[in-house]
PDB file of C-alpha atoms in Angstrom:
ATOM      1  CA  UNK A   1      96.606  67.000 146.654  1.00 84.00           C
ATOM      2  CA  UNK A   2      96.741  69.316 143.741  1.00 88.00           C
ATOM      3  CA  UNK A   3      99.464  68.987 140.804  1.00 94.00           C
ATOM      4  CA  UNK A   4     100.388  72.305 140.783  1.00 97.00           C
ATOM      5  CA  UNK A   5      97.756  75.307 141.910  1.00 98.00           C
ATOM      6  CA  UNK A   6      96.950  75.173 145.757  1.00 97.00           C
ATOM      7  CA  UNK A   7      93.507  73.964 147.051  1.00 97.00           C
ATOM      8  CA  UNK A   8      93.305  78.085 147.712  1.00 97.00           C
ATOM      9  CA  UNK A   9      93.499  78.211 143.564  1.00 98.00           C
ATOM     10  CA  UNK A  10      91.374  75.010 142.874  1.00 98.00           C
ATOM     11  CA  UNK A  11      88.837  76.780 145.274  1.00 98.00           C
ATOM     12  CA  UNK A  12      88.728  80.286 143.747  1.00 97.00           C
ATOM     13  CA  UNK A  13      88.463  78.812 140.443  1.00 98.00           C
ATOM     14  CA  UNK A  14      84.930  77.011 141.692  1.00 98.00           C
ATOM     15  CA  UNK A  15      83.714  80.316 143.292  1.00 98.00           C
ATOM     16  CA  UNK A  16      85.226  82.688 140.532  1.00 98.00           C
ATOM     17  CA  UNK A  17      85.229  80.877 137.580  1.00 98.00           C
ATOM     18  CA  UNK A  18      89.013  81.800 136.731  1.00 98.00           C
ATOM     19  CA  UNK A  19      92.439  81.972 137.970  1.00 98.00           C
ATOM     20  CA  UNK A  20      95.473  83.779 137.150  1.00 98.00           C
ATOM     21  CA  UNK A  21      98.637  83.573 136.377  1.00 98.00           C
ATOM     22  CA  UNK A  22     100.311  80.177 135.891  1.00 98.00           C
ATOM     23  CA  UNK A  23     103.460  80.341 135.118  1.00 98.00           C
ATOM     24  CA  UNK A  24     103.289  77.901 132.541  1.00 97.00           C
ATOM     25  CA  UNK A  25     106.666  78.648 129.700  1.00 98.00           C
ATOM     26  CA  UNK A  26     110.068  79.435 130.078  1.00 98.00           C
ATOM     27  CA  UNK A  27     110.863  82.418 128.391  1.00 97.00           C
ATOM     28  CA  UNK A  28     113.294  80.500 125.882  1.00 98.00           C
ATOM     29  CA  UNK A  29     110.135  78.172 125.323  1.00 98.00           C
ATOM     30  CA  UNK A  30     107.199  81.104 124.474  1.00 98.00           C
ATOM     31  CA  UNK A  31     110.073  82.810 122.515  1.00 98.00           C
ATOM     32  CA  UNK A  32     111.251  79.678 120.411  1.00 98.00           C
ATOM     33  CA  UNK A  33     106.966  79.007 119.661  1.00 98.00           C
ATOM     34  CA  UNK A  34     106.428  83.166 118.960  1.00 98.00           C
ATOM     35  CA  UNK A  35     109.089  82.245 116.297  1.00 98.00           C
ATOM     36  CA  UNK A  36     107.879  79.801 114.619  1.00 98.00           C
ATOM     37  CA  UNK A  37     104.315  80.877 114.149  1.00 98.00           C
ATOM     38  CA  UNK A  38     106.365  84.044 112.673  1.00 98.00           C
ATOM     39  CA  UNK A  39     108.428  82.282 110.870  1.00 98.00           C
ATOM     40  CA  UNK A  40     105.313  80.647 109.298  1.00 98.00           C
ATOM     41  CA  UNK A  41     103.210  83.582 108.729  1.00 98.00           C
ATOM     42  CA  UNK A  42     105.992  85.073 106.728  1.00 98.00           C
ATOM     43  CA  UNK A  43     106.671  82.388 104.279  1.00 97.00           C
ATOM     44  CA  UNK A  44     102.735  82.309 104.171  1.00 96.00           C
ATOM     45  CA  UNK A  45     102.747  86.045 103.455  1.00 96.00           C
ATOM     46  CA  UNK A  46     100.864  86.930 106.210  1.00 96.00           C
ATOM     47  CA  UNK A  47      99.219  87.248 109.811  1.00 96.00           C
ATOM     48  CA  UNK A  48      97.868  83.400 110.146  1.00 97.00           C
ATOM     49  CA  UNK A  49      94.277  83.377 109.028  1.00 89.00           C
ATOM     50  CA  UNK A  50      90.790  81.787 108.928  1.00 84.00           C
ATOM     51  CA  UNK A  51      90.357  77.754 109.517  1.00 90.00           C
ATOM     52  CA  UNK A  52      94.558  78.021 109.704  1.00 96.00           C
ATOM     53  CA  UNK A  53      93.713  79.601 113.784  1.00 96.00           C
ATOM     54  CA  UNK A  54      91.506  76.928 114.718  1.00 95.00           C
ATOM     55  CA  UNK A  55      92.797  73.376 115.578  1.00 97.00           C
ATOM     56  CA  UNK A  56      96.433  74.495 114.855  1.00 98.00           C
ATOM     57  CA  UNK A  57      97.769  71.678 116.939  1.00 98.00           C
ATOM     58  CA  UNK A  58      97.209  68.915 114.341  1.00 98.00           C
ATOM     59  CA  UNK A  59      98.373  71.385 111.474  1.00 98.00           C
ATOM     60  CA  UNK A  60     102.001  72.330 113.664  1.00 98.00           C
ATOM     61  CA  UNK A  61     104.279  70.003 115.776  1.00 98.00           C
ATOM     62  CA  UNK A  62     105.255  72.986 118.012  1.00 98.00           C
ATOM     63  CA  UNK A  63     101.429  73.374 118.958  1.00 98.00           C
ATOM     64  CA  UNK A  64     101.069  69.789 119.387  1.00 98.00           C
ATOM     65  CA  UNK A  65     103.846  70.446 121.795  1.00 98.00           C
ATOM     66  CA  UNK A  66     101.903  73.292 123.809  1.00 98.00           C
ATOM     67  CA  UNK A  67      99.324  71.666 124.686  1.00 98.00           C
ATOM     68  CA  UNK A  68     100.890  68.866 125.786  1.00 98.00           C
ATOM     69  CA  UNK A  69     103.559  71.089 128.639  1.00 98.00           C
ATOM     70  CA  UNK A  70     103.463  69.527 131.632  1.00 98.00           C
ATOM     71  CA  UNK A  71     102.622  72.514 133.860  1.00 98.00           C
ATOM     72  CA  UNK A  72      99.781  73.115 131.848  1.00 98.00           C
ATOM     73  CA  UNK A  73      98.312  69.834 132.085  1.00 98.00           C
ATOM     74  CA  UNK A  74      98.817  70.044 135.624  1.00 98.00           C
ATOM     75  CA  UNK A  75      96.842  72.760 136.435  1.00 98.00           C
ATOM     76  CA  UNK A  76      94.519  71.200 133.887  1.00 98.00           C
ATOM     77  CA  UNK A  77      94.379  68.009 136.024  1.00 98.00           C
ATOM     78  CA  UNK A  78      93.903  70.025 139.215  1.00 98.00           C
ATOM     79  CA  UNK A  79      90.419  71.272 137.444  1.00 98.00           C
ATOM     80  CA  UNK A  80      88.898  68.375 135.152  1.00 98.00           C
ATOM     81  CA  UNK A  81      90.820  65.299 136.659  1.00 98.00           C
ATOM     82  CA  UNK A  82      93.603  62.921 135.365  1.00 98.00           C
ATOM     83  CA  UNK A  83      92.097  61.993 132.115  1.00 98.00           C
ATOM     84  CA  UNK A  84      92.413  64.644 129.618  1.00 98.00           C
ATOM     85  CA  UNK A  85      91.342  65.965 126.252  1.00 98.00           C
ATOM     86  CA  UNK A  86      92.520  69.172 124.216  1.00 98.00           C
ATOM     87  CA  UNK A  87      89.586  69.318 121.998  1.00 97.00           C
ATOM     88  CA  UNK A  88      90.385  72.676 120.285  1.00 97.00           C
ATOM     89  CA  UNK A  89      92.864  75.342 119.760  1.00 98.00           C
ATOM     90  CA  UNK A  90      92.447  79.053 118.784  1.00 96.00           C
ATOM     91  CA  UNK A  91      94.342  81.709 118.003  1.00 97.00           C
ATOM     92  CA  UNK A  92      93.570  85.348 118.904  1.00 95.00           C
ATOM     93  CA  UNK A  93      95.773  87.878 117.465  1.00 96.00           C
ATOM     94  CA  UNK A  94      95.744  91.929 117.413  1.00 97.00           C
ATOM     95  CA  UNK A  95      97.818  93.620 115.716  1.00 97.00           C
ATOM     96  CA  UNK A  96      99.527  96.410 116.846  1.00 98.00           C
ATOM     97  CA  UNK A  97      97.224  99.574 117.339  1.00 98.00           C
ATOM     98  CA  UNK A  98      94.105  97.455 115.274  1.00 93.00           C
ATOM     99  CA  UNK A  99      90.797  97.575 115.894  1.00 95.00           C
ATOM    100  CA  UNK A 100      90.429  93.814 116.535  1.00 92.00           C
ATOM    101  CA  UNK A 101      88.108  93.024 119.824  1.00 95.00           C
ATOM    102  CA  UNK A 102      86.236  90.016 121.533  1.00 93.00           C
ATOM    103  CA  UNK A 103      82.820  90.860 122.756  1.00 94.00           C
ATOM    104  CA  UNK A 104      81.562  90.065 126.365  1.00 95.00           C
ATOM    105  CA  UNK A 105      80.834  86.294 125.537  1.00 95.00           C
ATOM    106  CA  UNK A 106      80.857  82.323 126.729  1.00 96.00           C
ATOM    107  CA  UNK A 107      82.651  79.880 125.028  1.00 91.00           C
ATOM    108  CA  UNK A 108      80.316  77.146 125.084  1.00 85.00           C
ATOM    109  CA  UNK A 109      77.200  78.678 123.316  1.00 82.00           C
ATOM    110  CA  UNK A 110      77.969  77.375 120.303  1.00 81.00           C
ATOM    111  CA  UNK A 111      80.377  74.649 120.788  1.00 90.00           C
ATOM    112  CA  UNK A 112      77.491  72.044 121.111  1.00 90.00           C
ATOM    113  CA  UNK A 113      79.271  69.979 123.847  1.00 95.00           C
ATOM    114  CA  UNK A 114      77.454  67.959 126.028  1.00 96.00           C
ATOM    115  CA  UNK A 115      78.302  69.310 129.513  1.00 96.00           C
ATOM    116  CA  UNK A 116      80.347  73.134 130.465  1.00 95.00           C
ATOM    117  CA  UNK A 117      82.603  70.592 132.743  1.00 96.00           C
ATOM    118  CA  UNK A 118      85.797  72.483 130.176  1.00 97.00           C
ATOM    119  CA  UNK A 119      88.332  74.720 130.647  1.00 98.00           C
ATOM    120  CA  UNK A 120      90.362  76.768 128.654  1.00 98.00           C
ATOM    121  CA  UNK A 121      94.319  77.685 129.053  1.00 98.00           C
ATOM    122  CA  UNK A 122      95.055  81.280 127.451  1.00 98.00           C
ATOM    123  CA  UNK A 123      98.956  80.799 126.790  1.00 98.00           C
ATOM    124  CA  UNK A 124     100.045  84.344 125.900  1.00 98.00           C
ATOM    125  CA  UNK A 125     102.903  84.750 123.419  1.00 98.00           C
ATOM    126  CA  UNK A 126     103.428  88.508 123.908  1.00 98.00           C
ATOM    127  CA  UNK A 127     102.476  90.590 126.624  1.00 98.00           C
ATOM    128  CA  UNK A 128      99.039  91.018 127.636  1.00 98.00           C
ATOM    129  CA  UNK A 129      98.145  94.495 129.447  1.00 98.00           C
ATOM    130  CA  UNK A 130      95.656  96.526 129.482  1.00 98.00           C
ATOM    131  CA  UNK A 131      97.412  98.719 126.693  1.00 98.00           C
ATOM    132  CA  UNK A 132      97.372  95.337 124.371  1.00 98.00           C
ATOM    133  CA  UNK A 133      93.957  94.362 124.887  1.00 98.00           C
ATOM    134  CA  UNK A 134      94.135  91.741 127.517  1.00 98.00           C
ATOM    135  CA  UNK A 135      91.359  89.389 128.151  1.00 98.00           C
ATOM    136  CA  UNK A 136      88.559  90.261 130.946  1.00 98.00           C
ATOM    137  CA  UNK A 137      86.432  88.582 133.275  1.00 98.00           C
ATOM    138  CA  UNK A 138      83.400  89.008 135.312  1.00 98.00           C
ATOM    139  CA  UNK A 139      83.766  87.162 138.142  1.00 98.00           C
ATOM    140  CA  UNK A 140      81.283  84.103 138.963  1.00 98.00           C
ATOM    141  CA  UNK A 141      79.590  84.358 135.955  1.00 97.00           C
ATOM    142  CA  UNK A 142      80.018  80.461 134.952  1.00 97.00           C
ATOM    143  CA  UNK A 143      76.884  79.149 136.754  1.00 95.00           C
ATOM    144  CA  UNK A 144      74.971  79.464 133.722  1.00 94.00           C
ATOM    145  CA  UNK A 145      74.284  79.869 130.040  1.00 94.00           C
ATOM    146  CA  UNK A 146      72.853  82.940 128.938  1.00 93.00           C
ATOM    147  CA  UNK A 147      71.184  84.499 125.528  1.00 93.00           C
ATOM    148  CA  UNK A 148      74.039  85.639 122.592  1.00 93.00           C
ATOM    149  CA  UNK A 149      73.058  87.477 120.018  1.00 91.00           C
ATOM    150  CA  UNK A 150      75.320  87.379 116.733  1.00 87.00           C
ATOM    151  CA  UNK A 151      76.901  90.452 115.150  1.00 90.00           C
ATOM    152  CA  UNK A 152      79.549  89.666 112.783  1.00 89.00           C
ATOM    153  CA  UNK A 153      80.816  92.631 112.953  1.00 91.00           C
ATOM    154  CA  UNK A 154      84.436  92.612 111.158  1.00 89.00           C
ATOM    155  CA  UNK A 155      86.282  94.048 114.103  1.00 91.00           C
ATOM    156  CA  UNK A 156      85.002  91.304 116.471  1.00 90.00           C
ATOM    157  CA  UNK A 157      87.655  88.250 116.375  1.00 90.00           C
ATOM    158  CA  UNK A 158      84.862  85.640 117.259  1.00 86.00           C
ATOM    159  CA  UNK A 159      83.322  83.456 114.837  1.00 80.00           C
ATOM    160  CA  UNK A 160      79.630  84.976 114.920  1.00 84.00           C
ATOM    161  CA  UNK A 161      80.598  88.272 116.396  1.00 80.00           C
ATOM    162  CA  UNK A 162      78.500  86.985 119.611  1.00 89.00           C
ATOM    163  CA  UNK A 163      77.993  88.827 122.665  1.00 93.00           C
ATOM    164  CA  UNK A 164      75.762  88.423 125.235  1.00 94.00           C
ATOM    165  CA  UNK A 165      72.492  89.881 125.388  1.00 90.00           C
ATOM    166  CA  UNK A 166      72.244  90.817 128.938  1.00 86.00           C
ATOM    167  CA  UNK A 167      73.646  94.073 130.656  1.00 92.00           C
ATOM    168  CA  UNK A 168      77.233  93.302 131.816  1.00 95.00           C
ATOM    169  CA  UNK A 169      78.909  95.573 134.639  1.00 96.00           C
ATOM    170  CA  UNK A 170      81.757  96.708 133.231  1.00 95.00           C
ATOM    171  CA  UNK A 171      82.658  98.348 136.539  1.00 97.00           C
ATOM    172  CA  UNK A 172      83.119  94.749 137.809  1.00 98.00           C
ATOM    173  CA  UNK A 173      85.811  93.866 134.861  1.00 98.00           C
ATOM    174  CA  UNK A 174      88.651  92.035 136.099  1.00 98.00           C
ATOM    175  CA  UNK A 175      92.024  92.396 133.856  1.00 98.00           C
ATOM    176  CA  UNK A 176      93.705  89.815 132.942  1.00 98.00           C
ATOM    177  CA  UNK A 177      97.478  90.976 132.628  1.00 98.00           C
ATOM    178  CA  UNK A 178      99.663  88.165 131.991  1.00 98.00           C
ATOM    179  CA  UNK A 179     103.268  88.246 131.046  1.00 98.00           C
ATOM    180  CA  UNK A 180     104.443  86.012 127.968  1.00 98.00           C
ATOM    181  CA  UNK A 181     104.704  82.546 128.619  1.00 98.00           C
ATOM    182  CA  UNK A 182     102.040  83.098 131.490  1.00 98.00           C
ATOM    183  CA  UNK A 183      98.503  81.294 131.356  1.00 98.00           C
ATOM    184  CA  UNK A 184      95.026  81.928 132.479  1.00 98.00           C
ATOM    185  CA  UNK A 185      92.302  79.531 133.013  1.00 98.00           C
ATOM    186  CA  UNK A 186      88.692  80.003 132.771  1.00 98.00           C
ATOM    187  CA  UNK A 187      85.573  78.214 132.908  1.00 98.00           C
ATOM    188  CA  UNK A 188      83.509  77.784 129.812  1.00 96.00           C
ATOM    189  CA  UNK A 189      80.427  79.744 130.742  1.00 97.00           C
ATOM    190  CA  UNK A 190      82.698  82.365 132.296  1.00 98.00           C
ATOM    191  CA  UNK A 191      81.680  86.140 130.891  1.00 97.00           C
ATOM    192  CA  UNK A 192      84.685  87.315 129.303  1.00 97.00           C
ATOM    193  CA  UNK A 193      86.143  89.671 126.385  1.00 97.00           C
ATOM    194  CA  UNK A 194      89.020  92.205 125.325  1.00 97.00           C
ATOM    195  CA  UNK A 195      89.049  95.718 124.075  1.00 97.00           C
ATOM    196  CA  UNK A 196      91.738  96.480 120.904  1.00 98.00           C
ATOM    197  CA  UNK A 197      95.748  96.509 121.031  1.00 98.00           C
ATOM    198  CA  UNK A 198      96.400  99.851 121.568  1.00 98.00           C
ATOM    199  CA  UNK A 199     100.376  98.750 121.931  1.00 98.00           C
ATOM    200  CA  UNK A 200     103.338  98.865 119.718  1.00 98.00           C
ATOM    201  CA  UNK A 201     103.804  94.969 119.855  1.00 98.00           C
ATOM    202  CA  UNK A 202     101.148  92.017 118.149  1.00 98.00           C
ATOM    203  CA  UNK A 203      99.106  90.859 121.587  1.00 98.00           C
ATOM    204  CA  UNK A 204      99.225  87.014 120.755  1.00 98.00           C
ATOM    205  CA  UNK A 205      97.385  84.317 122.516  1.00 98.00           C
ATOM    206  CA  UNK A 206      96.915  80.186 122.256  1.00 98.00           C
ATOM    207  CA  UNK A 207      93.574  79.214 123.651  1.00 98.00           C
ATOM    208  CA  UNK A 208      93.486  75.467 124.403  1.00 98.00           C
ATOM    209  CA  UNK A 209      90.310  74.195 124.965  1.00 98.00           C
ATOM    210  CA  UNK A 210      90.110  71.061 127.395  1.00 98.00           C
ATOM    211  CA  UNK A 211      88.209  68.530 128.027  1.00 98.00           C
ATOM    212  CA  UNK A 212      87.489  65.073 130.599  1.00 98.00           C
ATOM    213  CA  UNK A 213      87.175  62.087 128.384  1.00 98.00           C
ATOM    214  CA  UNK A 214      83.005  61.839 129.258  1.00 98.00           C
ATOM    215  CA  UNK A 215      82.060  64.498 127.052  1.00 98.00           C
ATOM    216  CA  UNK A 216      80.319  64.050 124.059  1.00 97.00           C
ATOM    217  CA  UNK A 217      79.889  65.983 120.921  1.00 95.00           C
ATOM    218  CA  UNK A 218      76.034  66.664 121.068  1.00 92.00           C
ATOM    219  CA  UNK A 219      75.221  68.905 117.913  1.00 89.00           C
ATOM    220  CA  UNK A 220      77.890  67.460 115.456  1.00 85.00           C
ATOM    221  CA  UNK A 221      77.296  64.209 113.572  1.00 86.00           C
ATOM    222  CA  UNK A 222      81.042  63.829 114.572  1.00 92.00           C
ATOM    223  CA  UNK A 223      84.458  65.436 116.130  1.00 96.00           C
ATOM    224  CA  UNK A 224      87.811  64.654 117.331  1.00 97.00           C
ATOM    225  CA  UNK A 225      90.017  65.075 120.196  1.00 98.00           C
ATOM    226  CA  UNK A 226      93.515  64.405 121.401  1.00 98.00           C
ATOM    227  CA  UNK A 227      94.256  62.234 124.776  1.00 98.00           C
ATOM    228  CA  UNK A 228      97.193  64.359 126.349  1.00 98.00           C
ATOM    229  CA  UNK A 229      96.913  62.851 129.703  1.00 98.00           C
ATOM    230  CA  UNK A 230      95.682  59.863 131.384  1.00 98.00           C
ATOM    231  CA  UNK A 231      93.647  57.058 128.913  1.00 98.00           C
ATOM    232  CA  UNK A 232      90.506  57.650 127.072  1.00 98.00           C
ATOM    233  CA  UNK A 233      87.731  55.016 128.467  1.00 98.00           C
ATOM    234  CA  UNK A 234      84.704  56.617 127.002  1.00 98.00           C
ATOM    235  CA  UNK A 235      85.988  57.553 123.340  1.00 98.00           C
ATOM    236  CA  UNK A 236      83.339  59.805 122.941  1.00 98.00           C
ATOM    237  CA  UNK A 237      85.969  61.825 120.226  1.00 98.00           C
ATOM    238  CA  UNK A 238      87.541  59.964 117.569  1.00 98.00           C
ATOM    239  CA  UNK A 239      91.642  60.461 117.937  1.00 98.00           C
ATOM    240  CA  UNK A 240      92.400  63.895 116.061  1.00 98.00           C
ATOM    241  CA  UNK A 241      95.846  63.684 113.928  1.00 98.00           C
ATOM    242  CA  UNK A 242      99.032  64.293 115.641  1.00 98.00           C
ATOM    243  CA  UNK A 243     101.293  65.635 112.986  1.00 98.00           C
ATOM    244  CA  UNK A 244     105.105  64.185 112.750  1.00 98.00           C
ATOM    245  CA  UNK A 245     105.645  67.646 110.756  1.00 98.00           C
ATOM    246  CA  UNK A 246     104.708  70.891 110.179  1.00 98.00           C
ATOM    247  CA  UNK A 247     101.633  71.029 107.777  1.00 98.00           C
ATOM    248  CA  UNK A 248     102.628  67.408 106.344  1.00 98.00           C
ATOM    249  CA  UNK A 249      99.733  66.275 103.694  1.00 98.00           C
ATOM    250  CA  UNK A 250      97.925  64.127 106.131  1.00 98.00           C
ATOM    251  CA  UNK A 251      97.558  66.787 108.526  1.00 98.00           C
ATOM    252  CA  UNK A 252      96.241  69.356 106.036  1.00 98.00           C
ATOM    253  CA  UNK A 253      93.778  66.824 104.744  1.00 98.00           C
ATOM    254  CA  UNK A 254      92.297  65.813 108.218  1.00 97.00           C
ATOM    255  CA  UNK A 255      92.231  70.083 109.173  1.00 97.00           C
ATOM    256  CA  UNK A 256      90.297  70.448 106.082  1.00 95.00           C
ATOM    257  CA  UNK A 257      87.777  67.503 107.513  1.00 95.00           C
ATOM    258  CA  UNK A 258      87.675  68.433 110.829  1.00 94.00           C
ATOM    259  CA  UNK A 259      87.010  72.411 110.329  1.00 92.00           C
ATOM    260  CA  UNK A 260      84.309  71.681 107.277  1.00 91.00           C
ATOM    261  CA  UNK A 261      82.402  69.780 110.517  1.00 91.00           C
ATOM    262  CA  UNK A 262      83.390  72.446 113.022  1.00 88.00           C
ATOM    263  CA  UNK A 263      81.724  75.150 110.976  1.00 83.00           C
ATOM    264  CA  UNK A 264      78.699  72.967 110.745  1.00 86.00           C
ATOM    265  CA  UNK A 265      78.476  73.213 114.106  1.00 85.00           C
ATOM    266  CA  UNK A 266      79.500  76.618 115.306  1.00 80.00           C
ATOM    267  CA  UNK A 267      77.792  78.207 112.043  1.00 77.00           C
ATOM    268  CA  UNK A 268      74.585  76.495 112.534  1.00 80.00           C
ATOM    269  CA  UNK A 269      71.236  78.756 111.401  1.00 79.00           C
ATOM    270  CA  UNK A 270      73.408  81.171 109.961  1.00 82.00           C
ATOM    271  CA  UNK A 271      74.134  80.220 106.144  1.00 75.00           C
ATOM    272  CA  UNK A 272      77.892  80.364 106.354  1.00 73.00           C
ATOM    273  CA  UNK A 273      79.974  77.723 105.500  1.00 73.00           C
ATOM    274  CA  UNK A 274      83.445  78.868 105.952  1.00 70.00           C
ATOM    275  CA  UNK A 275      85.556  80.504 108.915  1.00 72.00           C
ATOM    276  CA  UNK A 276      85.499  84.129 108.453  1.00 65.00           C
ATOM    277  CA  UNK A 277      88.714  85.754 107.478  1.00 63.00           C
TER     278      UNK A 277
END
């Protein structure tokens, strides 16, 4: 029996490729965590930024926390099984009325894993409407990979500025409004993307990227992952850092590993070397 979506969810989410909403944090909890990324970005003196949005949760303890939540991890488990990995974490942030977007896309095109057996949780922090630029989805588009070309252009909140270089109904576009503390799921070969915050309020989003334990990292020389759920039998990933505090030495040392390999891999046959800003 599932943890915590129906077999109706588990079922949709075969045929669809998504579902939508899990009501994953209290409001008290998404409000404490909006806080302290806020907190952080002003004593940085600024919107977070660069290799800081990407594998936040060994950098922050409150992250670490997130993807760890119980109801998350159910859902999870419902998905990929009872032994579970959060290989990654992203941020994707719009500010109010900016012209920040994410292409139609998949996630795994560039991710060099060895199977699309992963799902991502989109945890929103603020409210995400149609107005705010909410993510979209084409429904049962997850069967398989398809061509990307890269744009980079400086609007597009992706790495490579990727989109997919078929024709995508856009007639077909399913909206994924979610209220804060609310989560989606998607598959990683699911087409999806978001159109600019056209609100008065940031439209902030965690995307937690997991993972069953028989994956491999097939591109990389090496990468790292964090058990959150079950035990590890394959260790495919080498254990990422789980910080004690908030941007403690260690855990700013092993980001600065783990990212310089990351862009390796998600940069590859492009030239850069460096997350873009």
């Amino acid at each position: 029996m599932p943890k915590l979506l129906s077999e109706h969810d588990v079922a949709d989410y075969r045929d669809r490729g998504y579902h939508f909403p899990v009501d994953a944090l209290s409001a008290g909890e998404v409000a404490d965590f909006r806080r302290k990324l806020e907190d952080y970005e002003t004593a940085s003196g600024g919107p977070i930024k660069a290799e800081m949005r990407h594998r936040s949760h060994v950098l922050f303890t409150w992250i670490d926390e997130m993807i760890r939540h119980p109801k998350i991890l159910d859902a999870i488990e419902d998905l990929l099984g009872p032994d579970i990995l959060c290989w990654n974490t992203s941020f994707f942030i719009k500010e109010a009325h900016d012209p920040g977007f994410v292409s139609w896309h998949q996630d795994a095109t560039y991710w060099g894993l060895s199977s699309s057996d992963v799902a991502t949780a989109w945890i929103a922090m603020s409210p995400a409407n149609k107005v705010s630029g909410c993510m979209k989805f084409i429904a049962g588009t997850h069967t398989q990979q398809v061509q990307h070309e890269d744009t980079f252009d400086q609007n597009n909140l992706l790495t490579r500025g990727q989109e997919i270089a078929v024709d995508v109904d856009e007639a077909k576009a399913v909206y994924v409004e979610l209220k804060p503390g609310q989560a989606s799921l998607h598959h990683v070969l699911l087409f999806h993307g978001s159109e600019p915050n056209r609100s008065d309020d940031r439209r902030i989003g965690l995307a937690v990227r997991y993972i069953p334990t028989h994956l491999k990292q097939a591109v990389g020389a090496r990468d790292w992952a964090t058990l959150v759920r079950g035990k590890d039998s394959y260790r495919n990933f080498l254990p990422a850092h789980v910080p004690k505090r908030d941007l403690e030495p260690e855990a700013l040392a092993f980001h600065k590993e783990v990212s310089e390999e990351q862009v390796r891999v998600l940069y590859r046959g492009t030239g850069k070397t460096a997350y873009r800003v």
